[in-house]
mmCIF file of C-alpha atoms in Angstrom:
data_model
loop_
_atom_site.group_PDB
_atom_site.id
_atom_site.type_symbol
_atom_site.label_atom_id
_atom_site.label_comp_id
_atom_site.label_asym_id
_atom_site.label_seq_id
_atom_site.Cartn_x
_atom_site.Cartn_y
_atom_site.Cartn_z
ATOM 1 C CA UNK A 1 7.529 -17.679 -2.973
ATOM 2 C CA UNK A 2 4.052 -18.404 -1.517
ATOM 3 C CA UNK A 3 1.084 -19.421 -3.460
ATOM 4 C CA UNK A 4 -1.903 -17.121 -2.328
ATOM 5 C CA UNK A 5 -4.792 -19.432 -3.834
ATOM 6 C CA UNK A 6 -5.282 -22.758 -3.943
ATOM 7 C CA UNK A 7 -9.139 -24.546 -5.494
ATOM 8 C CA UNK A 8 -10.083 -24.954 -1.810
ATOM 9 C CA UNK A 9 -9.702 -21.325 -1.237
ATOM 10 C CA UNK A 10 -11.658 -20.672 -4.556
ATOM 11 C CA UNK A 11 -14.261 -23.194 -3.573
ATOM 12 C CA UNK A 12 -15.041 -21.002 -0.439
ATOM 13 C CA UNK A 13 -14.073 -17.750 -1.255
ATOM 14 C CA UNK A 14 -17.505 -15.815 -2.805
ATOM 15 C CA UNK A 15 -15.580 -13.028 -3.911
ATOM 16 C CA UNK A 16 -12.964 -14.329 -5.555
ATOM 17 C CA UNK A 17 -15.245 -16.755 -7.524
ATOM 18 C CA UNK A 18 -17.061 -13.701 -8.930
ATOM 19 C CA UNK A 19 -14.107 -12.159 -9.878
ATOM 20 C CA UNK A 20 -13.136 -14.972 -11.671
ATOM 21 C CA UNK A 21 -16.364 -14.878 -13.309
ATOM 22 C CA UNK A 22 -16.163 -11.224 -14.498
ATOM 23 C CA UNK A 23 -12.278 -11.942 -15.487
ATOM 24 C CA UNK A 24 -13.847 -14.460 -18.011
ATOM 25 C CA UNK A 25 -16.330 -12.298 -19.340
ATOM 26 C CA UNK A 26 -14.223 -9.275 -19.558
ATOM 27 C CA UNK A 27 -10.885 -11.291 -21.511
ATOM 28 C CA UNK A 28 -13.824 -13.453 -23.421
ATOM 29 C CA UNK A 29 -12.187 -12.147 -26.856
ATOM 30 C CA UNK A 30 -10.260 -14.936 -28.451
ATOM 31 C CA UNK A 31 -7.337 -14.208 -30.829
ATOM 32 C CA UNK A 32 -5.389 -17.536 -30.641
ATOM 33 C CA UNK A 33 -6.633 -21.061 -31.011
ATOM 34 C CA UNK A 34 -5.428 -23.079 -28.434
ATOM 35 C CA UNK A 35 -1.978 -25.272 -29.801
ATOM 36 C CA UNK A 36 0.146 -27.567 -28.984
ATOM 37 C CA UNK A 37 3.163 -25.008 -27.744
ATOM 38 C CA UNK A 38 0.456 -22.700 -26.052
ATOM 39 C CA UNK A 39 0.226 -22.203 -22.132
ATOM 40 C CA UNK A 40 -3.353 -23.866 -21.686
ATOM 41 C CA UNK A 41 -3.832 -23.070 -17.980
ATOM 42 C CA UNK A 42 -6.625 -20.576 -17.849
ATOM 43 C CA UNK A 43 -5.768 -18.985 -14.042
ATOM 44 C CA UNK A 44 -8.571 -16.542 -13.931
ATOM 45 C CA UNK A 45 -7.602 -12.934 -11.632
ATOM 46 C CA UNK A 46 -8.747 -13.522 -8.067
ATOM 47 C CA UNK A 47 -9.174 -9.734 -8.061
ATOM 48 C CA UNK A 48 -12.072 -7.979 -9.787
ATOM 49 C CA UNK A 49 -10.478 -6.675 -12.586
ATOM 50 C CA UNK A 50 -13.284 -4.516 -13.919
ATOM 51 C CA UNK A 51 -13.265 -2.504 -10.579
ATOM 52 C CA UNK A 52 -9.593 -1.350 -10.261
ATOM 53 C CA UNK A 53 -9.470 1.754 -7.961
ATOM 54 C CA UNK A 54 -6.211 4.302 -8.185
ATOM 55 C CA UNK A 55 -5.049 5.667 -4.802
ATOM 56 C CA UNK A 56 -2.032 8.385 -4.606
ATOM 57 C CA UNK A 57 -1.097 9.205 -1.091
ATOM 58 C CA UNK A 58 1.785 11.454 -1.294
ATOM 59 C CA UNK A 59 2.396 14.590 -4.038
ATOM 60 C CA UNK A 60 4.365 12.639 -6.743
ATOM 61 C CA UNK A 61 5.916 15.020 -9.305
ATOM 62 C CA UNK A 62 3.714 14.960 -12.313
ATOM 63 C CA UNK A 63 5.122 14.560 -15.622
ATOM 64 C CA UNK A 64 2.905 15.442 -18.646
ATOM 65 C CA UNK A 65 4.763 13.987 -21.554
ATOM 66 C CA UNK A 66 3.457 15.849 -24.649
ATOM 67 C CA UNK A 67 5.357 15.815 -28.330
ATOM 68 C CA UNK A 68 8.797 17.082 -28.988
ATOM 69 C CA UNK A 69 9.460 17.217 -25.097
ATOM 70 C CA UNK A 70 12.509 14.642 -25.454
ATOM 71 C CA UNK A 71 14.739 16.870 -27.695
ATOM 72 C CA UNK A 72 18.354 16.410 -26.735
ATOM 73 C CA UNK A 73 17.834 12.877 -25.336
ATOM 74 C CA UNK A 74 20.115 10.195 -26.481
ATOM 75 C CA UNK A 75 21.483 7.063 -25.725
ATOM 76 C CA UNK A 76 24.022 7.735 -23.853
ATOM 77 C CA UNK A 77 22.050 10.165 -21.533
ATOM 78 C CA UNK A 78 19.406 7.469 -20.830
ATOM 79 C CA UNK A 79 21.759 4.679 -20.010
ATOM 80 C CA UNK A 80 23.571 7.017 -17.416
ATOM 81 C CA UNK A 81 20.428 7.717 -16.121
ATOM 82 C CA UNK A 82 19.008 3.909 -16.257
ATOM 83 C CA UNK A 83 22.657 3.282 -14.163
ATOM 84 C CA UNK A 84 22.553 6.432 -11.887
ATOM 85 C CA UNK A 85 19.550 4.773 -10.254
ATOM 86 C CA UNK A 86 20.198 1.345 -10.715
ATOM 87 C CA UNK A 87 16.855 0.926 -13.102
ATOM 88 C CA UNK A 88 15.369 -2.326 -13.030
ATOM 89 C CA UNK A 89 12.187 -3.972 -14.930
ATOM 90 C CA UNK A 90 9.298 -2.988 -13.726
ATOM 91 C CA UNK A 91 7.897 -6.479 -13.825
ATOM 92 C CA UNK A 92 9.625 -6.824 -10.754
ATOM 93 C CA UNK A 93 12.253 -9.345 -12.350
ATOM 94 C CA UNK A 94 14.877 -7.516 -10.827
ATOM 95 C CA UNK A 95 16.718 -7.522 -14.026
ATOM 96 C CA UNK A 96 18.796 -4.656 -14.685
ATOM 97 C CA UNK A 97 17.161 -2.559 -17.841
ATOM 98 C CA UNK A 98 20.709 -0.516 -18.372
ATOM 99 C CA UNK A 99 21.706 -3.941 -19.662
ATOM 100 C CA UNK A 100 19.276 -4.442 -21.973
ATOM 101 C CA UNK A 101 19.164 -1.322 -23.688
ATOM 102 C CA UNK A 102 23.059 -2.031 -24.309
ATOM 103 C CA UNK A 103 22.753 -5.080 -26.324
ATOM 104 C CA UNK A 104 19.884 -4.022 -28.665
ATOM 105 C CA UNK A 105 21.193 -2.729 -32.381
ATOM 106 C CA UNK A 106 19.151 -0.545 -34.468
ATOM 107 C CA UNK A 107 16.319 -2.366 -36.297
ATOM 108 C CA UNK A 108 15.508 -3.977 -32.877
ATOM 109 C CA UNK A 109 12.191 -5.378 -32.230
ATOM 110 C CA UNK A 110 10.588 -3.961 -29.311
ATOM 111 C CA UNK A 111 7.985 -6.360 -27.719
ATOM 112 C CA UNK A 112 5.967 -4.353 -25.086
ATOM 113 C CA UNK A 113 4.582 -6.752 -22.392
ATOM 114 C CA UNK A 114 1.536 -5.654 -21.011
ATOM 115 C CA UNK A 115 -0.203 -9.303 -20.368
ATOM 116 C CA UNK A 116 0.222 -9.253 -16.605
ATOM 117 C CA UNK A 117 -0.833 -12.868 -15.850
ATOM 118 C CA UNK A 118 -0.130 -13.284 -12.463
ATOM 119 C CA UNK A 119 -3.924 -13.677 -10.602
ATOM 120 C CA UNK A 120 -3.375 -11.206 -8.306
ATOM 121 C CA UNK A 121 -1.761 -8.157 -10.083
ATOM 122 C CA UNK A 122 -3.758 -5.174 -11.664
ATOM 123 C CA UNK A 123 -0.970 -2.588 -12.190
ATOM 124 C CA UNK A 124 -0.713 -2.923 -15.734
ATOM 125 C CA UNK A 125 -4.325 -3.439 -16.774
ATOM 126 C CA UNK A 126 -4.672 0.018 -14.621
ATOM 127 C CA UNK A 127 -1.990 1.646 -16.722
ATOM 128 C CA UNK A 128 -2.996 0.165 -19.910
ATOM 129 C CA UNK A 129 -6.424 2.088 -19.625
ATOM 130 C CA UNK A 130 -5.056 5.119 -17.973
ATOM 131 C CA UNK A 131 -1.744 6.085 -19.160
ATOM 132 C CA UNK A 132 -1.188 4.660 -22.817
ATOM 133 C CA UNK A 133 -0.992 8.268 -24.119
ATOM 134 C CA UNK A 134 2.248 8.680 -21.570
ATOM 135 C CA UNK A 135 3.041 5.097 -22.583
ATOM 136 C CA UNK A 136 2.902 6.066 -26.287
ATOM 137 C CA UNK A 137 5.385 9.479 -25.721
ATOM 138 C CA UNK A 138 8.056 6.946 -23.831
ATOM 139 C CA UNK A 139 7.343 4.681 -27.199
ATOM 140 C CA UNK A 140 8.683 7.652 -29.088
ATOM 141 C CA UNK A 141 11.416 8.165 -27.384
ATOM 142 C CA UNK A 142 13.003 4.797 -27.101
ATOM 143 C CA UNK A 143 12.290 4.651 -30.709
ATOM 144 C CA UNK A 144 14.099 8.038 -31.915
ATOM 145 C CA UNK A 145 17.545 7.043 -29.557
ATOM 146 C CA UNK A 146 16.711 2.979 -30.666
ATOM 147 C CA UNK A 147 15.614 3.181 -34.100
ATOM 148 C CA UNK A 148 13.574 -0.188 -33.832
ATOM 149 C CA UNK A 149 12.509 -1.793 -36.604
ATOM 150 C CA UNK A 150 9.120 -3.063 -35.281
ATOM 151 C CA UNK A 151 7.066 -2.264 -32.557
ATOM 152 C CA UNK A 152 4.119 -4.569 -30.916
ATOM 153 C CA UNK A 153 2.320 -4.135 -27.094
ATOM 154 C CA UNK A 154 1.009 -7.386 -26.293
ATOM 155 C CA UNK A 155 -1.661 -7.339 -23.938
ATOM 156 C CA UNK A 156 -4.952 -9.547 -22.532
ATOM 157 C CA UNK A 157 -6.768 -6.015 -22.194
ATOM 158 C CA UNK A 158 -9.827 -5.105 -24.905
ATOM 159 C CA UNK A 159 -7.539 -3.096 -27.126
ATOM 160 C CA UNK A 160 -7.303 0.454 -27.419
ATOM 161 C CA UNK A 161 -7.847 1.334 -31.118
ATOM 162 C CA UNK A 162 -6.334 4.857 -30.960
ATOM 163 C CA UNK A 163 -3.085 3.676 -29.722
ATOM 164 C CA UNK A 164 -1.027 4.066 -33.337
ATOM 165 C CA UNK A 165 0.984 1.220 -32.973
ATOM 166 C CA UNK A 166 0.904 -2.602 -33.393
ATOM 167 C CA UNK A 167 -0.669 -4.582 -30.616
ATOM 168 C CA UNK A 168 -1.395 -8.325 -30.271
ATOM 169 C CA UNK A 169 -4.317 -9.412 -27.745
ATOM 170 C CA UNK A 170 -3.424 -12.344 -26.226
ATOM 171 C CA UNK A 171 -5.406 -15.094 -24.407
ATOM 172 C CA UNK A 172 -5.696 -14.992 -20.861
ATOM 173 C CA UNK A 173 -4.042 -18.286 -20.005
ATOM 174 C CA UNK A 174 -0.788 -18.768 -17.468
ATOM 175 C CA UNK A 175 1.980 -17.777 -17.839
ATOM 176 C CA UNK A 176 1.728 -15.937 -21.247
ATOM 177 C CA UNK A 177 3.132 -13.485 -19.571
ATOM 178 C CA UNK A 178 6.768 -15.137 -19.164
ATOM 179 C CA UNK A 179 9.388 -13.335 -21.618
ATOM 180 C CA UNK A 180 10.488 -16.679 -23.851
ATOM 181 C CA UNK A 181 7.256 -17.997 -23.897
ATOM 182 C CA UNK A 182 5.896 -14.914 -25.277
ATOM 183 C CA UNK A 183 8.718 -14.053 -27.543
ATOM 184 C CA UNK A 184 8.078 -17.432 -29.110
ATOM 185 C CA UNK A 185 3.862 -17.122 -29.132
ATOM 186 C CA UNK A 186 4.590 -13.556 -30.584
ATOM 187 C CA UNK A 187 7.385 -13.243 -32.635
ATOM 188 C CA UNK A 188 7.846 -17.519 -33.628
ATOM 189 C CA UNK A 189 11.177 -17.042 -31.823
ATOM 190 C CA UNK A 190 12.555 -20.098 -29.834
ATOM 191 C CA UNK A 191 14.641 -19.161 -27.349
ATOM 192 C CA UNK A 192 17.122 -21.804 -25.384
ATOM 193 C CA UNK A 193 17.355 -22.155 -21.502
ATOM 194 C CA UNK A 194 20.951 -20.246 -21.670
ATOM 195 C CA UNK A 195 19.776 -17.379 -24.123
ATOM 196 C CA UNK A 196 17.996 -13.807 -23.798
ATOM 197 C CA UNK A 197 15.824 -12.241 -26.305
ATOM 198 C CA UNK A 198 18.474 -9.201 -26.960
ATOM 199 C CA UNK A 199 21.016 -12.214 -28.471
ATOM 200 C CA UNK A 200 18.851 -12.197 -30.728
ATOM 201 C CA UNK A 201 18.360 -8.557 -31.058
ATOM 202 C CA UNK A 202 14.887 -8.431 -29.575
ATOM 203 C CA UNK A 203 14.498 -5.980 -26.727
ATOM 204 C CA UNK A 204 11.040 -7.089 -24.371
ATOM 205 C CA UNK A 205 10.016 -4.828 -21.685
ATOM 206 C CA UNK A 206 7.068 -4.672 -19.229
ATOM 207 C CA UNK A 207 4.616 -1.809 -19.978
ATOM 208 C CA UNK A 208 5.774 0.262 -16.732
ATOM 209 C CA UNK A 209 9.420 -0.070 -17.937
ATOM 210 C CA UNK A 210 8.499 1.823 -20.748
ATOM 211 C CA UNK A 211 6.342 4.296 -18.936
ATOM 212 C CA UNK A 212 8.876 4.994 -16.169
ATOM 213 C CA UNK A 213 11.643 5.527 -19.294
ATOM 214 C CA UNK A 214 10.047 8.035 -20.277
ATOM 215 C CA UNK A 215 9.025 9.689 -16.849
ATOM 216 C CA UNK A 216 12.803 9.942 -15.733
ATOM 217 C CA UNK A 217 13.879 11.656 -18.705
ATOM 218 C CA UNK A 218 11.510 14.524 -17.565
ATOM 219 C CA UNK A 219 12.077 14.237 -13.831
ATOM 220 C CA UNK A 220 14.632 11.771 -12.099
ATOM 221 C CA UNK A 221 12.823 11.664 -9.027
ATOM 222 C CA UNK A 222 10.583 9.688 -10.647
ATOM 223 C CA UNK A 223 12.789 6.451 -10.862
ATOM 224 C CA UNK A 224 12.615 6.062 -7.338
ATOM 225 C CA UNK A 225 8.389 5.129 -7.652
ATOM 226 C CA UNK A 226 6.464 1.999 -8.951
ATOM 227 C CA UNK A 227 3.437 1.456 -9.586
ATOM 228 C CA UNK A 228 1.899 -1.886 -7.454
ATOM 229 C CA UNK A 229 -1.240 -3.648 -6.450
ATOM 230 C CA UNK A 230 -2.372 -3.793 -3.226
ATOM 231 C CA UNK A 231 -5.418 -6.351 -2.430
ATOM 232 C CA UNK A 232 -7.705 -7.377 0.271
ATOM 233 C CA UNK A 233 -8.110 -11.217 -0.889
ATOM 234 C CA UNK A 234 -10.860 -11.950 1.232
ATOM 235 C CA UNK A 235 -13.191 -9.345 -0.824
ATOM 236 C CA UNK A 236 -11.349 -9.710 -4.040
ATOM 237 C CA UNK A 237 -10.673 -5.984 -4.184
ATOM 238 C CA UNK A 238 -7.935 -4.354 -6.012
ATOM 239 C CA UNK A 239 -6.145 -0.985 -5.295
ATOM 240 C CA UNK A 240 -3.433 0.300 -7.665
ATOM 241 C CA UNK A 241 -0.995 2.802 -6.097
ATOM 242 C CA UNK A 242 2.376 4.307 -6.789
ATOM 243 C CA UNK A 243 5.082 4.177 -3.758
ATOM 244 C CA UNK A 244 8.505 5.133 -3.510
ATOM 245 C CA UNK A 245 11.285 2.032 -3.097
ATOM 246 C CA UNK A 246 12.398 1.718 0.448
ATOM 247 C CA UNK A 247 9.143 2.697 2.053
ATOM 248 C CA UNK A 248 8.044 -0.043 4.804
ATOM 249 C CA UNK A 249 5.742 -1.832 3.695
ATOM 250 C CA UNK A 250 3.437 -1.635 7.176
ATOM 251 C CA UNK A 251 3.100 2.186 6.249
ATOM 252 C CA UNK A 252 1.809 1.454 2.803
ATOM 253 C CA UNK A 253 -0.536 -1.756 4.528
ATOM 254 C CA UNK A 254 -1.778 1.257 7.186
ATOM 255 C CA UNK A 255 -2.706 3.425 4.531
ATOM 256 C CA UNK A 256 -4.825 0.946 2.862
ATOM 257 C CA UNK A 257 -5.979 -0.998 6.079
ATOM 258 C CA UNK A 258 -5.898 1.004 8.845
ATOM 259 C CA UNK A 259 -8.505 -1.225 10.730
ATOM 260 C CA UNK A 260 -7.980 -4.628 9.424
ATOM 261 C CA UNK A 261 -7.988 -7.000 12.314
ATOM 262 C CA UNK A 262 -8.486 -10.485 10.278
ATOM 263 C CA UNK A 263 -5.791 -12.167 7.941
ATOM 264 C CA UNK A 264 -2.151 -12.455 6.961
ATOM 265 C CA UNK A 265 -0.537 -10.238 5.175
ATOM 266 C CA UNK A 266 1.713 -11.066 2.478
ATOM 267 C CA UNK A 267 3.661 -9.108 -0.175
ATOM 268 C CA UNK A 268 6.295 -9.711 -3.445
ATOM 269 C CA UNK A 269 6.363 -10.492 -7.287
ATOM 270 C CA UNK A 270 2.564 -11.229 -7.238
ATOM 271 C CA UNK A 271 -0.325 -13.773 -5.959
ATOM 272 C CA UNK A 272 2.001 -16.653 -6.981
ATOM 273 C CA UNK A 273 5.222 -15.185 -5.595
ATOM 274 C CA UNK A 274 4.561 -14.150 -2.070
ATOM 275 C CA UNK A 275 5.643 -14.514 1.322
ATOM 276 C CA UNK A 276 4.674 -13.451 4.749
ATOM 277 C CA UNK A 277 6.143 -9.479 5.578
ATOM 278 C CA UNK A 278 8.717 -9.598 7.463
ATOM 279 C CA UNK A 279 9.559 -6.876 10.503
ATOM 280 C CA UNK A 280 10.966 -4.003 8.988
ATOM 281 C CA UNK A 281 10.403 -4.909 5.484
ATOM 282 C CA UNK A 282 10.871 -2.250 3.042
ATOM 283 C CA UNK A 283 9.465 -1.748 -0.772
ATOM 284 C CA UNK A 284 11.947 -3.227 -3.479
ATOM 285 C CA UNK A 285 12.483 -3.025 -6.981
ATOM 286 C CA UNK A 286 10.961 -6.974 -6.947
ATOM 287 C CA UNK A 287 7.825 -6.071 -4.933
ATOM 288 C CA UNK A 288 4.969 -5.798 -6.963
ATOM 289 C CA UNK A 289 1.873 -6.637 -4.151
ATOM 290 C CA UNK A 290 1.122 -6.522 -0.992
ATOM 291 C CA UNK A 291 -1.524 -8.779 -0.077
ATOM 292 C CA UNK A 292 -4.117 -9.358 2.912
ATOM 293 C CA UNK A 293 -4.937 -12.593 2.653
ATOM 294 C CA UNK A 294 -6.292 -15.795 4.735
ATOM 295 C CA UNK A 295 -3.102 -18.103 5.804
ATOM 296 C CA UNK A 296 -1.749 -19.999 3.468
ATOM 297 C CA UNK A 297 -1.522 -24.067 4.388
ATOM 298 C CA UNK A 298 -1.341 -27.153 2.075
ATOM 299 C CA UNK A 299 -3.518 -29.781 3.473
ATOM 300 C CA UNK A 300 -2.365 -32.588 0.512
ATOM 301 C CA UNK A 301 1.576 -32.179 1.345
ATOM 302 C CA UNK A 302 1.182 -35.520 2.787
ATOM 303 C CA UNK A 303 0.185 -36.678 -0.545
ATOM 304 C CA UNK A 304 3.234 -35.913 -2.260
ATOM 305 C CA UNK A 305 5.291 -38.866 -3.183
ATOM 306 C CA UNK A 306 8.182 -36.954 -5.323
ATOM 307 C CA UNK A 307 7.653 -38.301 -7.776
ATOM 308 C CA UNK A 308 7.995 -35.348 -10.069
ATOM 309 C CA UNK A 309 4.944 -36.045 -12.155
ATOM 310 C CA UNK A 310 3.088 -32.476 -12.003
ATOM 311 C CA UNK A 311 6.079 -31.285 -14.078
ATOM 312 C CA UNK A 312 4.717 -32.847 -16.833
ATOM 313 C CA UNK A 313 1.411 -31.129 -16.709
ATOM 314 C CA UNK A 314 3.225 -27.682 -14.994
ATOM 315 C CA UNK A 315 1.678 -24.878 -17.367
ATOM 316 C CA UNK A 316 5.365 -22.748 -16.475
ATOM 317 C CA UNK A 317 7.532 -25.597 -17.271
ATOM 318 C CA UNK A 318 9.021 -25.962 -13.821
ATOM 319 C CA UNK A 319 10.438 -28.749 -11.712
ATOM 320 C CA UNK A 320 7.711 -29.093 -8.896
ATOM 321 C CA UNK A 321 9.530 -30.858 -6.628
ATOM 322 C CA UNK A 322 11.874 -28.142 -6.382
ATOM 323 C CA UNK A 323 8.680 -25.499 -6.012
ATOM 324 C CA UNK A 324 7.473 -28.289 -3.137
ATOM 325 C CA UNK A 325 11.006 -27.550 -1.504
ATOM 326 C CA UNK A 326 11.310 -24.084 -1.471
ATOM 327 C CA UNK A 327 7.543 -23.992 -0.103
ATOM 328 C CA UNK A 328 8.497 -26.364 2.658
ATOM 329 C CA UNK A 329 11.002 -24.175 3.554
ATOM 330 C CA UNK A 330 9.355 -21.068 3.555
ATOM 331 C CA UNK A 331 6.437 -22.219 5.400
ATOM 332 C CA UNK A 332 9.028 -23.328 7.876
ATOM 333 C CA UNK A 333 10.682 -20.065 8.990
#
């Protein structure tokens, strides 16, 4: 996909530089010292993250998921209900989360991923400081069908001290976020290019997975909805909104920006993972955004020799002549 923001658009862009400036302050908590096998890009949110606004535009069943409400679930009920509706991470991986639950044994370690270090997502830091109580009920009943043997949220988000179980704040650099190299800053666990954490009987799941889990076992309707961000780049403003998979993504862009007359819009896994919307575009399990944002160009592509040198220095690890590619192409249709 796309990359939304570039240092030129920083440069220029007012808003965005204060909301980098408030992301700083706000994440300024320091757990982790720098090391050697540490992400060290510090990618600061290009939306303000201390202003997060929650918009619901249709009547979504609410589910109000108090104690002893999960009596009679089991494991077999929730994988028939994680393959019913064809459940996937809420990360927007695409990754199906039937399969996951299948390979974890009791004594499991459940690693909740809450970082959310993409620049221009605010999803999770919304439900982190809105819904951990509903988060915590879910917790329960993975737990009671799992029978985990640990249980840590990891998160970039001031913690919440009432939340009763273990949490790890991490620091905001790129891409903590990423399942190995989390599993690894985390847990110490090394994982190789061909393996998952569940070989090794670790189960890690995005912080809406878990929510949703829980939701569905109340009311199924509910696996059809996910939480995403919607932003206005050019103001650095960040709306957090539940819609339902397979809604076009012009209605949910009307709803938000009815009069908008200046700037592209874009949608997908996230400010680094974007692309222009297509006609008749519909919501997916891998959308996570939808963006308005100025037009993306790369004025140094002339520059580029192929030489593969940036993949040294890539905080993700990737080849960036194959990003370079796949950009070229994109830009091209």
């Amino acid at each position: 996909g796309l990359v939304l923001v570039n240092k030129k658009i920083e440069k220029k862009n007012v808003a965005i530089k204060n909301a980098q400036k408030k992301a700083k302050i706000y994440y300024k908590e320091k757990i982790f010292s720098c090391k050697k096998d540490e992400p060290t890009a510090k990618i600061r949110k290009i939306v303000d993250i201390t202003d997060i606004e929650f918009r619901e535009y249709e009547s979504i069943p609410s589910v109000h998921m108090e104690k002893n409400k999960f009596a009679g679930a089991n494991r077999e009920t929730l994988l028939q209900l994680c393959e019913k509706h064809k459940l996937t991470g809420r990360s927007g991986n695409g990754f199906l989360v039937e399969r996951k639950l299948q390979n974890i044994r009791a004594g499991a370690i459940l690693l909740i991923n809450a970082v959310e270090c993409d620049p221009g997502l605010a999803h999770d830091a919304w439900i982190y400081r809105n819904r951990l109580k509903d988060v915590e009920e879910s917790i329960k009943l993975l737990d009671a069908i799992c029978g985990f043997g640990r249980i840590i949220l990891a998160t970039k988000e001031p913690l919440n001290k009432e939340f009763p179980y273990e949490q790890v704040k991490v620091n905001d650099r790129f891409p903590f976020g990423y399942e190995k190299i989390l599993t690894k800053k985390i847990l110490g666990v090394d994982l190789a290019d061909e393996e998952y954490p569940s070989d090794k009987n670790i189960l890690v799941m995005n912080l809406q997975t878990i929510l949703v889990l829980g939701e569905i076992v109340h009311n199924e309707v509910l696996a059809d909805y996910k939480y995403i961000t919607v932003s206005d780049l050019t103001n650095a403003k960040a709306f957090v909104t539940r819609v339902k998979i397979g809604e076009p993504v012009c209605d949910v862009i009307a709803r938000f920006f009815p009069n908008k007359t200046e700037g592209e819009i874009y949608c997908g896994g996230g400010a680094f993972f974007a692309h222009p919307v297509r006609n008749g575009e519909v919501v997916v399990d891998t959308t996570s955004a939808i963006f308005i944002s100025e037009k993306v160009g790369y004025s140094n592509e002339k520059r580029c020799i192929g030489c593969g040198a940036c993949t040294y220095v890539c905080a993700a690890g990737k080849d960036t002549r194959e990003v370079v590619r796949c950009l070229k192409q994109e830009l091209l249709h």
